[in-house]
Short mmCIF file of C-alpha atoms in Angstrom, two decimals:
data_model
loop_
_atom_site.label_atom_id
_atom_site.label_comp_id
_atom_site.label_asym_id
_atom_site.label_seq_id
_atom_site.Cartn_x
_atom_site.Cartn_y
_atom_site.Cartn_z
CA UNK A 1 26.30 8.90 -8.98
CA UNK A 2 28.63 6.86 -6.87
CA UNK A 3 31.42 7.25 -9.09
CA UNK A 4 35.47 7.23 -9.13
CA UNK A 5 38.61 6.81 -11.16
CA UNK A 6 41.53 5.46 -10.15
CA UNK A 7 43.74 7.67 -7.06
CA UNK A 8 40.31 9.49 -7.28
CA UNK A 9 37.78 10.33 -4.81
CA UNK A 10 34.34 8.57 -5.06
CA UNK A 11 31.94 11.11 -5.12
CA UNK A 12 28.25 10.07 -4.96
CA UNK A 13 25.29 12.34 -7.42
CA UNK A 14 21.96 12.89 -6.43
CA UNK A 15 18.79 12.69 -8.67
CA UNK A 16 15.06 12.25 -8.67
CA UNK A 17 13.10 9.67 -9.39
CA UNK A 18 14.72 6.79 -11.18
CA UNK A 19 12.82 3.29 -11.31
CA UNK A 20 12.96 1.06 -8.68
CA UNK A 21 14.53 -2.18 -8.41
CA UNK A 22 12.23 -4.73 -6.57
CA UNK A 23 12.08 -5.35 -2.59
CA UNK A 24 14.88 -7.18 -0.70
CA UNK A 25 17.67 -5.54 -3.77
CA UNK A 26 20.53 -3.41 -2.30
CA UNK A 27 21.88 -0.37 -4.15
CA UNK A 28 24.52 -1.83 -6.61
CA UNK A 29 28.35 -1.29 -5.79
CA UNK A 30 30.48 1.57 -6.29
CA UNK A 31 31.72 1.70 -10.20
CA UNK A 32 34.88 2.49 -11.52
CA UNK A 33 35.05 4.47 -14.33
CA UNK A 34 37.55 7.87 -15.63
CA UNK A 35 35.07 10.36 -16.05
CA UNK A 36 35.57 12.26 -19.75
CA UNK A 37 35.62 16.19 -20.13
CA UNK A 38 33.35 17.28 -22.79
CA UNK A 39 32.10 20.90 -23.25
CA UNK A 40 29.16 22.38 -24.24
CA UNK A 41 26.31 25.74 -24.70
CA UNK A 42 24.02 24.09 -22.17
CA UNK A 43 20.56 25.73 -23.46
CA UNK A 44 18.82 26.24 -20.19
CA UNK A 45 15.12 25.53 -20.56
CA UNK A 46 12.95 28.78 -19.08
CA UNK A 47 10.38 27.94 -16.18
CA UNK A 48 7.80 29.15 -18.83
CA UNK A 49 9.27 26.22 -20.91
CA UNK A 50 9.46 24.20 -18.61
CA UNK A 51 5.38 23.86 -18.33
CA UNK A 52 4.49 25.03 -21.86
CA UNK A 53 1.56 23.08 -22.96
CA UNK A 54 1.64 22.43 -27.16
CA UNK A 55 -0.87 23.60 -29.16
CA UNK A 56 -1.69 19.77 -30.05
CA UNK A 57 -1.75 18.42 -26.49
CA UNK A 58 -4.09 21.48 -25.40
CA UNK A 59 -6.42 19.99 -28.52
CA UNK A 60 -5.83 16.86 -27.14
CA UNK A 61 -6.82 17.37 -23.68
CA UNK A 62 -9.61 19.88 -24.04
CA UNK A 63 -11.68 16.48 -26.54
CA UNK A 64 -10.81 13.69 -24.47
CA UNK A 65 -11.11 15.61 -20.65
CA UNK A 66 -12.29 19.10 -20.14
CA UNK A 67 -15.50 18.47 -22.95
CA UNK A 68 -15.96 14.99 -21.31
CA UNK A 69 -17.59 16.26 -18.47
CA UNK A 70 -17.94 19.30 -16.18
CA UNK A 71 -17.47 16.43 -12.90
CA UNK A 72 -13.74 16.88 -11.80
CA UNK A 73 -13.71 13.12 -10.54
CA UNK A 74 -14.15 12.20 -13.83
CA UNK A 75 -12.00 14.86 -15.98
CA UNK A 76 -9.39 12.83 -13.05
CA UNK A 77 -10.12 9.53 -14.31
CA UNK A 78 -9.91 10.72 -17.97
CA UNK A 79 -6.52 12.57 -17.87
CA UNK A 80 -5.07 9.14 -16.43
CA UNK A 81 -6.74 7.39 -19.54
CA UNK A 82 -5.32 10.05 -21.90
CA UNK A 83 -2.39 10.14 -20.65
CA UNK A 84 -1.59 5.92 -20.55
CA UNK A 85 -3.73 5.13 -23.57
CA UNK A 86 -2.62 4.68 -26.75
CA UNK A 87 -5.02 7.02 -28.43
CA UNK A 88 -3.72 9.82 -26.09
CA UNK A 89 -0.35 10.55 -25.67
CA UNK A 90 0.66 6.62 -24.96
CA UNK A 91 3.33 7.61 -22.35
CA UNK A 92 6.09 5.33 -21.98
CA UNK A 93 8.58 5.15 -18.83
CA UNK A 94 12.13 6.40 -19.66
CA UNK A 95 14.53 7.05 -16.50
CA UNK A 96 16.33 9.49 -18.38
CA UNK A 97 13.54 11.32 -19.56
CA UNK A 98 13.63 14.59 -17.26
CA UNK A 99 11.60 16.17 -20.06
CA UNK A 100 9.73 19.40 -20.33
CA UNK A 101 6.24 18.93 -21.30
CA UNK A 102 6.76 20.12 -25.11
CA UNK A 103 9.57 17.05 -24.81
CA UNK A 104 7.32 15.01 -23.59
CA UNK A 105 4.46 15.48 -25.87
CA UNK A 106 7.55 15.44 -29.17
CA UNK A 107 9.01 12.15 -27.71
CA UNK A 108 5.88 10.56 -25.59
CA UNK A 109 8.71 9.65 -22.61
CA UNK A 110 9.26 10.57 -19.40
CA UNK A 111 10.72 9.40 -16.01
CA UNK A 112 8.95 10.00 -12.47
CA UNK A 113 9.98 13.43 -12.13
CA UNK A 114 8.84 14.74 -16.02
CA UNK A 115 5.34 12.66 -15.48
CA UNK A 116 4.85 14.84 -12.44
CA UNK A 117 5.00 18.24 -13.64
CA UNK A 118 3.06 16.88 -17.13
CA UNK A 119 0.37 15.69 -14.40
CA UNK A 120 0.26 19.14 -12.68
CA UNK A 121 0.20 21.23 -15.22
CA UNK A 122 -2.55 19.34 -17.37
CA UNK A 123 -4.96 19.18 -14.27
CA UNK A 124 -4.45 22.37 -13.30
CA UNK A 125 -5.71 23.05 -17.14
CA UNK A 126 -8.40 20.80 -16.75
CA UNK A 127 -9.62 22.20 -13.78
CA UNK A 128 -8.85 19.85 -11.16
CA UNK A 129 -6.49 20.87 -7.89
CA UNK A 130 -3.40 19.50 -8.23
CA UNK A 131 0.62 20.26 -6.89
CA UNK A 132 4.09 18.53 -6.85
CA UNK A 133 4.98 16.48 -3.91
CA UNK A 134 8.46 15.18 -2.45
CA UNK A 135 9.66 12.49 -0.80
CA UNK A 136 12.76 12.72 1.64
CA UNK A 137 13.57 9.03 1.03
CA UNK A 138 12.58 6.43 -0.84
CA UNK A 139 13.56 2.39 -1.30
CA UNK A 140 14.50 2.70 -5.31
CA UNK A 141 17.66 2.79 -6.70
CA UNK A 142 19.06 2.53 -10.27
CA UNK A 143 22.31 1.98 -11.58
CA UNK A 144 23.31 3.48 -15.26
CA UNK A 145 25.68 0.59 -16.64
CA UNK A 146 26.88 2.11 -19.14
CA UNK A 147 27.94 5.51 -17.30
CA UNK A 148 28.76 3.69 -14.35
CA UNK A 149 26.80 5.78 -12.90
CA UNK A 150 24.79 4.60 -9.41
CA UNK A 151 21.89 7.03 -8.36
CA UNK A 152 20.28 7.28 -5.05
CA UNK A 153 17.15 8.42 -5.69
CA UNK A 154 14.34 10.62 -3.96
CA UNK A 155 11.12 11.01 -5.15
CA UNK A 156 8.29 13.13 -6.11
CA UNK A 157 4.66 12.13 -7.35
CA UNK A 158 1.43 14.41 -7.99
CA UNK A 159 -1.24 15.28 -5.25
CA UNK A 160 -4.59 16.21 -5.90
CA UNK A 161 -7.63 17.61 -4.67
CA UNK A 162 -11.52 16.55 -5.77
CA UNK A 163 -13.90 17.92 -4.10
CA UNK A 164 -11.74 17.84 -0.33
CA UNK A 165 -10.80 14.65 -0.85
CA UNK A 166 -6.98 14.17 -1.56
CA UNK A 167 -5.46 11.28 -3.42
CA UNK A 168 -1.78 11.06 -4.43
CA UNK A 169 -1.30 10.13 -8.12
CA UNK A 170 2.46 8.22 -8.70
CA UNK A 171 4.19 6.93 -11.51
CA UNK A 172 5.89 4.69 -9.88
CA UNK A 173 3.61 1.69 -7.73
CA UNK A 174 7.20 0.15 -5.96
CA UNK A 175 8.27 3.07 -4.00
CA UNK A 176 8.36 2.98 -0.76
CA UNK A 177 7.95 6.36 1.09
CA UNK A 178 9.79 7.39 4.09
CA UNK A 179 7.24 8.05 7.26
CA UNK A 180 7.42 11.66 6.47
CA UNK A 181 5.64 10.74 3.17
CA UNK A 182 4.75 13.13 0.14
CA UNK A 183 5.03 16.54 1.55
CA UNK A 184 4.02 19.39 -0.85
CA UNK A 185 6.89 21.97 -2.49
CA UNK A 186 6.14 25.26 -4.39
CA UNK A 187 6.80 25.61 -8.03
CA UNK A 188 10.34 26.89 -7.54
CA UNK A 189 11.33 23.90 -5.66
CA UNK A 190 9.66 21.94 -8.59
CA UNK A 191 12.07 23.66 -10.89
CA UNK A 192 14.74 23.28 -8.90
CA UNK A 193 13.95 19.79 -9.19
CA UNK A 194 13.97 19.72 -12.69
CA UNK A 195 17.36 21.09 -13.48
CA UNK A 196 18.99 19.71 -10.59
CA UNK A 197 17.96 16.30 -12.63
CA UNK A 198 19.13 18.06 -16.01
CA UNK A 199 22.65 18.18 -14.46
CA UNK A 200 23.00 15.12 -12.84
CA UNK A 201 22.73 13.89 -16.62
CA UNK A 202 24.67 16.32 -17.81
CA UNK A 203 27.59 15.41 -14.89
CA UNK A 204 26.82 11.72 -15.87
CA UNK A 205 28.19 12.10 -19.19
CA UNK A 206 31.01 14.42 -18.43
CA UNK A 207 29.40 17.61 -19.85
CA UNK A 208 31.53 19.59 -16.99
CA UNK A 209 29.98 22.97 -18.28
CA UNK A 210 26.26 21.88 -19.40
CA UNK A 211 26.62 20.49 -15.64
CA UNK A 212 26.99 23.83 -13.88
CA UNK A 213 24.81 25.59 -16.15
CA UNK A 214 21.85 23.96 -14.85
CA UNK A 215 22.71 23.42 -11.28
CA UNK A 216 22.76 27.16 -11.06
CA UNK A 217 19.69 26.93 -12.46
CA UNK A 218 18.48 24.58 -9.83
CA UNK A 219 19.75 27.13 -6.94
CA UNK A 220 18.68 30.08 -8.61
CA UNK A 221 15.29 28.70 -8.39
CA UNK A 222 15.74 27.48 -4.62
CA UNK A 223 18.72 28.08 -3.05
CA UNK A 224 18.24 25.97 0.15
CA UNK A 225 17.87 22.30 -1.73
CA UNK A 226 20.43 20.54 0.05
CA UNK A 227 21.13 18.02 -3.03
CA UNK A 228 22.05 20.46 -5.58
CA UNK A 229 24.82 21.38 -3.56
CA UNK A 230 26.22 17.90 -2.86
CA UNK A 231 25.90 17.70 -6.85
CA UNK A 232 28.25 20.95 -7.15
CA UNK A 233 30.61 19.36 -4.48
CA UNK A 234 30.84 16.61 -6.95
CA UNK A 235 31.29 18.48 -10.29
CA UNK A 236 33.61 20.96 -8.41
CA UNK A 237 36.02 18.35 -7.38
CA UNK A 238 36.04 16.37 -10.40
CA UNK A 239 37.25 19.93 -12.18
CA UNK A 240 39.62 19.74 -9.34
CA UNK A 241 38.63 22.63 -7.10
CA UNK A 242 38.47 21.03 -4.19
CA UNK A 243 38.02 23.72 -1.38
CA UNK A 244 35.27 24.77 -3.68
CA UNK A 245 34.05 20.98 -3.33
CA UNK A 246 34.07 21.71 0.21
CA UNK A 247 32.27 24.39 0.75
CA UNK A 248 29.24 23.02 -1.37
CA UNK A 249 29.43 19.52 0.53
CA UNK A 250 29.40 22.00 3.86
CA UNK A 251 26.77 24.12 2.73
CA UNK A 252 24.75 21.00 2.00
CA UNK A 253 25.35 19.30 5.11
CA UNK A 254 24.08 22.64 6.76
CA UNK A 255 21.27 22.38 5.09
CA UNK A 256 20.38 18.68 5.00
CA UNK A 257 22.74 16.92 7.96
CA UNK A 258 21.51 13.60 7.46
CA UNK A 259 22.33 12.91 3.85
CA UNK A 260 24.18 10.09 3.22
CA UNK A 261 25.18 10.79 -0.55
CA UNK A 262 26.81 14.58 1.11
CA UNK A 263 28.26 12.87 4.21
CA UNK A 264 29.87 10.23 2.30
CA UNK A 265 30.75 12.58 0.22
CA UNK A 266 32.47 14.89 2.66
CA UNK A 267 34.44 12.22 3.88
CA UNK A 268 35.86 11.16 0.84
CA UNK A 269 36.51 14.32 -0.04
CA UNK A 270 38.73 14.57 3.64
CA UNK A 271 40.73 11.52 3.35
CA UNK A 272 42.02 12.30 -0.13
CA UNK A 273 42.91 15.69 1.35
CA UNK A 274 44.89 13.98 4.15
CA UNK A 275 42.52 15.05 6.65
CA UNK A 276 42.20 11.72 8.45
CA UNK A 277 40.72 12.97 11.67
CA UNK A 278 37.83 15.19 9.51
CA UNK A 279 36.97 12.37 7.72
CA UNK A 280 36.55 9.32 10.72
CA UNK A 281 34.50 12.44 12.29
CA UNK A 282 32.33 12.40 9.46
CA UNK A 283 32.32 9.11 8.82
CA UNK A 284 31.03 8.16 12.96
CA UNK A 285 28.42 10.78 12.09
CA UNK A 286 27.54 8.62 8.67
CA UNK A 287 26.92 5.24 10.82
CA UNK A 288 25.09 7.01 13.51
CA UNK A 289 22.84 8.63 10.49
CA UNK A 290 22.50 4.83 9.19
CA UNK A 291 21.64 2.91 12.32
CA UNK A 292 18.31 4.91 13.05
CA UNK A 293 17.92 4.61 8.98
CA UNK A 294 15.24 2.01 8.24
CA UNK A 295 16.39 2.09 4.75
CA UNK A 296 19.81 2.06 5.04
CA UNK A 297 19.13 -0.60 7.54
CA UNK A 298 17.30 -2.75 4.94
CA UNK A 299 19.73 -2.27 2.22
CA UNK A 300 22.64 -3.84 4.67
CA UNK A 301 19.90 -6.43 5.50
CA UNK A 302 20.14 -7.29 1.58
CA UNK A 303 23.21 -7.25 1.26
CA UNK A 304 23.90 -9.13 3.76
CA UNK A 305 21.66 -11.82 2.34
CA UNK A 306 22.69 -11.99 -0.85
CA UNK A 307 25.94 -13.19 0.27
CA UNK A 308 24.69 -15.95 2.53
CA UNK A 309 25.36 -14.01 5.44
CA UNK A 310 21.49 -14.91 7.29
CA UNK A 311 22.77 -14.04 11.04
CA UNK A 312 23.95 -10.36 9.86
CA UNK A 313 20.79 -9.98 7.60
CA UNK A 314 18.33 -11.19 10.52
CA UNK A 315 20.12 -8.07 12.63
CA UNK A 316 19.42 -5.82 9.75
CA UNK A 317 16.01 -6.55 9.07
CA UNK A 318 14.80 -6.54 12.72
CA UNK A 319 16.45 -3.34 13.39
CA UNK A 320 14.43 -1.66 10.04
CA UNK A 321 11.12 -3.35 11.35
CA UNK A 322 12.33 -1.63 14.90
CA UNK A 323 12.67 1.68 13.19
CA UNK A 324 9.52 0.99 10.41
CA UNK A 325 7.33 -1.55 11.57
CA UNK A 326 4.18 -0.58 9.45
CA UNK A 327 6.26 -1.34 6.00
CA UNK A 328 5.23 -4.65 5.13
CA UNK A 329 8.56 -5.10 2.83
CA UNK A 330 10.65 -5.29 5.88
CA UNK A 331 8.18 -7.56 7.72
CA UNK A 332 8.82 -9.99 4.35
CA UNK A 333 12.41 -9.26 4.39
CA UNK A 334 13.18 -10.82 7.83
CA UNK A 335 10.19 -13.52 7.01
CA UNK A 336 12.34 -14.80 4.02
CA UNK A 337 15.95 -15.08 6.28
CA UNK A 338 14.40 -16.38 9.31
CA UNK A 339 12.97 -19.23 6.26
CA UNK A 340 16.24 -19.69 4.92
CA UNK A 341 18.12 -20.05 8.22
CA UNK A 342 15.39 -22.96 9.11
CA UNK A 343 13.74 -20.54 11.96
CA UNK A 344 10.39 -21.22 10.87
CA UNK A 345 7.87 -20.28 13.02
CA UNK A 346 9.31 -16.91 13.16
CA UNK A 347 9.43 -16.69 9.52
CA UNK A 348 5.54 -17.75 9.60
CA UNK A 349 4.88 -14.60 12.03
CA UNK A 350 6.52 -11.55 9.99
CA UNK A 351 4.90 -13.19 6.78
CA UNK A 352 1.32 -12.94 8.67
CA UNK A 353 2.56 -9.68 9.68
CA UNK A 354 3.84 -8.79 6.22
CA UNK A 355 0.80 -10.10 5.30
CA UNK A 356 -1.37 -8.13 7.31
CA UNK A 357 -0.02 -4.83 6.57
CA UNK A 358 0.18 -5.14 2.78
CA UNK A 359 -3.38 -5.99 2.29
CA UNK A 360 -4.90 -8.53 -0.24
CA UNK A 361 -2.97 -7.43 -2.89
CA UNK A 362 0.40 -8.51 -1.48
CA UNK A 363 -1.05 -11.95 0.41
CA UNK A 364 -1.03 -14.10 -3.23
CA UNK A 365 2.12 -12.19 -3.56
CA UNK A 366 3.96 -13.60 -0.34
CA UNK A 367 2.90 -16.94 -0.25
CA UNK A 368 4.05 -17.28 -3.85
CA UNK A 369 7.37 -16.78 -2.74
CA UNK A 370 7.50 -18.51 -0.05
CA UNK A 371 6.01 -21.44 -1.73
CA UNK A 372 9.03 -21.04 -3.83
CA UNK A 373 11.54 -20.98 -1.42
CA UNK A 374 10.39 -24.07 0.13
CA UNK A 375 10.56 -25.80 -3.06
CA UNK A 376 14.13 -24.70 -3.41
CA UNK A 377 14.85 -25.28 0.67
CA UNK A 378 13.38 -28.71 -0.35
CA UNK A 379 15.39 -29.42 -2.99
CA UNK A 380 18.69 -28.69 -1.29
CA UNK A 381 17.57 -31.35 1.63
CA UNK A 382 16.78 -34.17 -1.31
CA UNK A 383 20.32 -33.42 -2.80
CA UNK A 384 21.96 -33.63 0.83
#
């Protein structure tokens, strides 16, 4: 996604759902790279494709779920099984796998977004309530190293319903949700998902024409998803239309005003226009956006610590635990800086608290790292 050539405007790409890097990791730099113009017949998937079910995986599920038993809790607990185990369909995690479920079943890959709609649409066979769910924002970020491609990444997972209890089932165990959390979109919105993803690929390696094909896809399938339209204000300015660029970045901003990937977009897109005073509007707007950000907040907070620069990183980190103080990654975050910058009785009190709010899982966690960085803090005093 965040991607430029040379005297060329970095334009960032949005996608769904690709993995996670661990907590206290900032999204990866901007990559330079000249994008290559290829050309081809895109073959559009159909929404009825899209969710076919093959004959064999039908087989599949109606001997090791549906004939199991009649009790939807446990035709729940044995499409999971099926699904994972390696005498079902042994499904593997592939970021680039925005698959259909045919691919899926042919190929036994997928990446969040795929694994959703598979989920749906085999509970939904089996019996059991089930729907796609979004996520506005997400901590997870991926970087493509050999596209030089950088995506910043929403999310989407599978919600279900047993009985009127509701559970959320999610590839992905690192994410961590906005406050908003999963919210529930229709089956177009799914779709538009889906080839929204398609041609973010398709953009990624410089298939100009497969690109479009699907992002109209994507918007004739939802028209108001704010991301598909930064995605065309991307593809249109790297075929050098740029008012065309414009208008998608501003249609998406319209839609969406607090997206970072359009804004910084849109400002790009100004100052290689000449538009100075357009793009430091935009650009005001951007920070403004990312000071009441707890994300963005926490990336900076990263950042800021990777390069030995605790002071800066303390301010990050207490202003994401200001904005999101029940997410127990930020509570560890400013735990491990105030450690490193010797304030330790501080860093005792967010680790309690980081403690505290991830639960038993996360306490053996913690206090494994931080048993490790006072080996290392006493190492450095011994060589002193």
């Amino acid at each position: 996604m965040y991607r430029s050539a040379a005297h060329c405007l970095t334009l960032s790409l949005l996608a769904f759902c690709a993995p996670a890097f661990g907590a206290g990791q900032a999204p990866p730099a901007d990559v330079v790279t000249t994008p290559t113009i290829t050309v081809s017949a895109a073959r559009v998937p159909t929404p009825e494709e899209v969710f076919a079910i093959p004959t064999d995986l039908r087989a599949m599920l109606q001997k090791q779920v549906i004939q199991r038993s009649y009790s939807r809790d446990q035709r729940l607990q044995a499409l999971v099984e099926m699904i994972f185990d390696q005498h079902g369909l042994d499904l593997q995690y592939d970021a680039n796998a925005t698959y259909t479920v045919s691919d899926i079943w042919q190929h036994r890959r997928a990446n969040c977004l795929a694994f959703t709609l598979l989920f749906v649409t085999l509970a939904r066979e089996a019996g059991i309530q089930a729907r796609v769910q979004e996520v506005g924002q997400v901590v997870s970020w991926y970087q493509d190293q050999d596209a030089g491609v950088v995506y910043s990444v929403g999310h989407v997972n599978a919600g279900v319903d047993v009985g009127g209890r509701f559970g959320t089932v999610d590839l992905d165990r690192n994410v961590l949700y906005d406050r908003r959390g999963p919210v529930p979109v229709s089956r177009a919105r799914a779709l538009a998902h889906f080839y929204n993803n398609r041609g973010a690929e398709r953009l990624a390696d410089g298939d100009f024409v497969g690109a479009r094909a699907f992002f109209d896809a994507s918007l004739a399938q939802d028209s108001g998803f704010a991301p598909v339209w930064n995605n065309l204000g991307v593809l249109d300015h790297r075929e050098g239309n740029n008012e065309a660029a414009r208008q998608a970045l501003d249609r998406s901003l319209q839609l969406e005003g607090r997206q970072d990937a359009a804004l910084t977009n849109a400002s790009a897109l100004f100052r290689s226009l000449g538009l100075t005073a357009q793009a430091q509007s935009i650009e005001r707007r951007l920070k403004s956006v990312q000071r009441e950000d707890p994300f963005a907040q926490y990336m900076f907070g990263a950042k800021a610590e990777r390069a030995g620069q605790l002071d800066q990183a303390i301010r990050y980190y207490r202003q994401a635990v200001r904005l999101y103080d029940t997410a127990h990654q930020f509570h560890f975050g400013l735990a491990r800086v105030y450690f490193l910058a010797g304030q330790l009785k501080r860093a005792d009190r967010e680790l309690l608290r980081a403690q505290e709010l991830g639960g038993a899982p996360e306490q053996a966690r913690y206090q494994a790292k931080l048993d490790s960085l006072a080996r290392w803090r006493a190492q450095q005093q011994a060589k002193r």
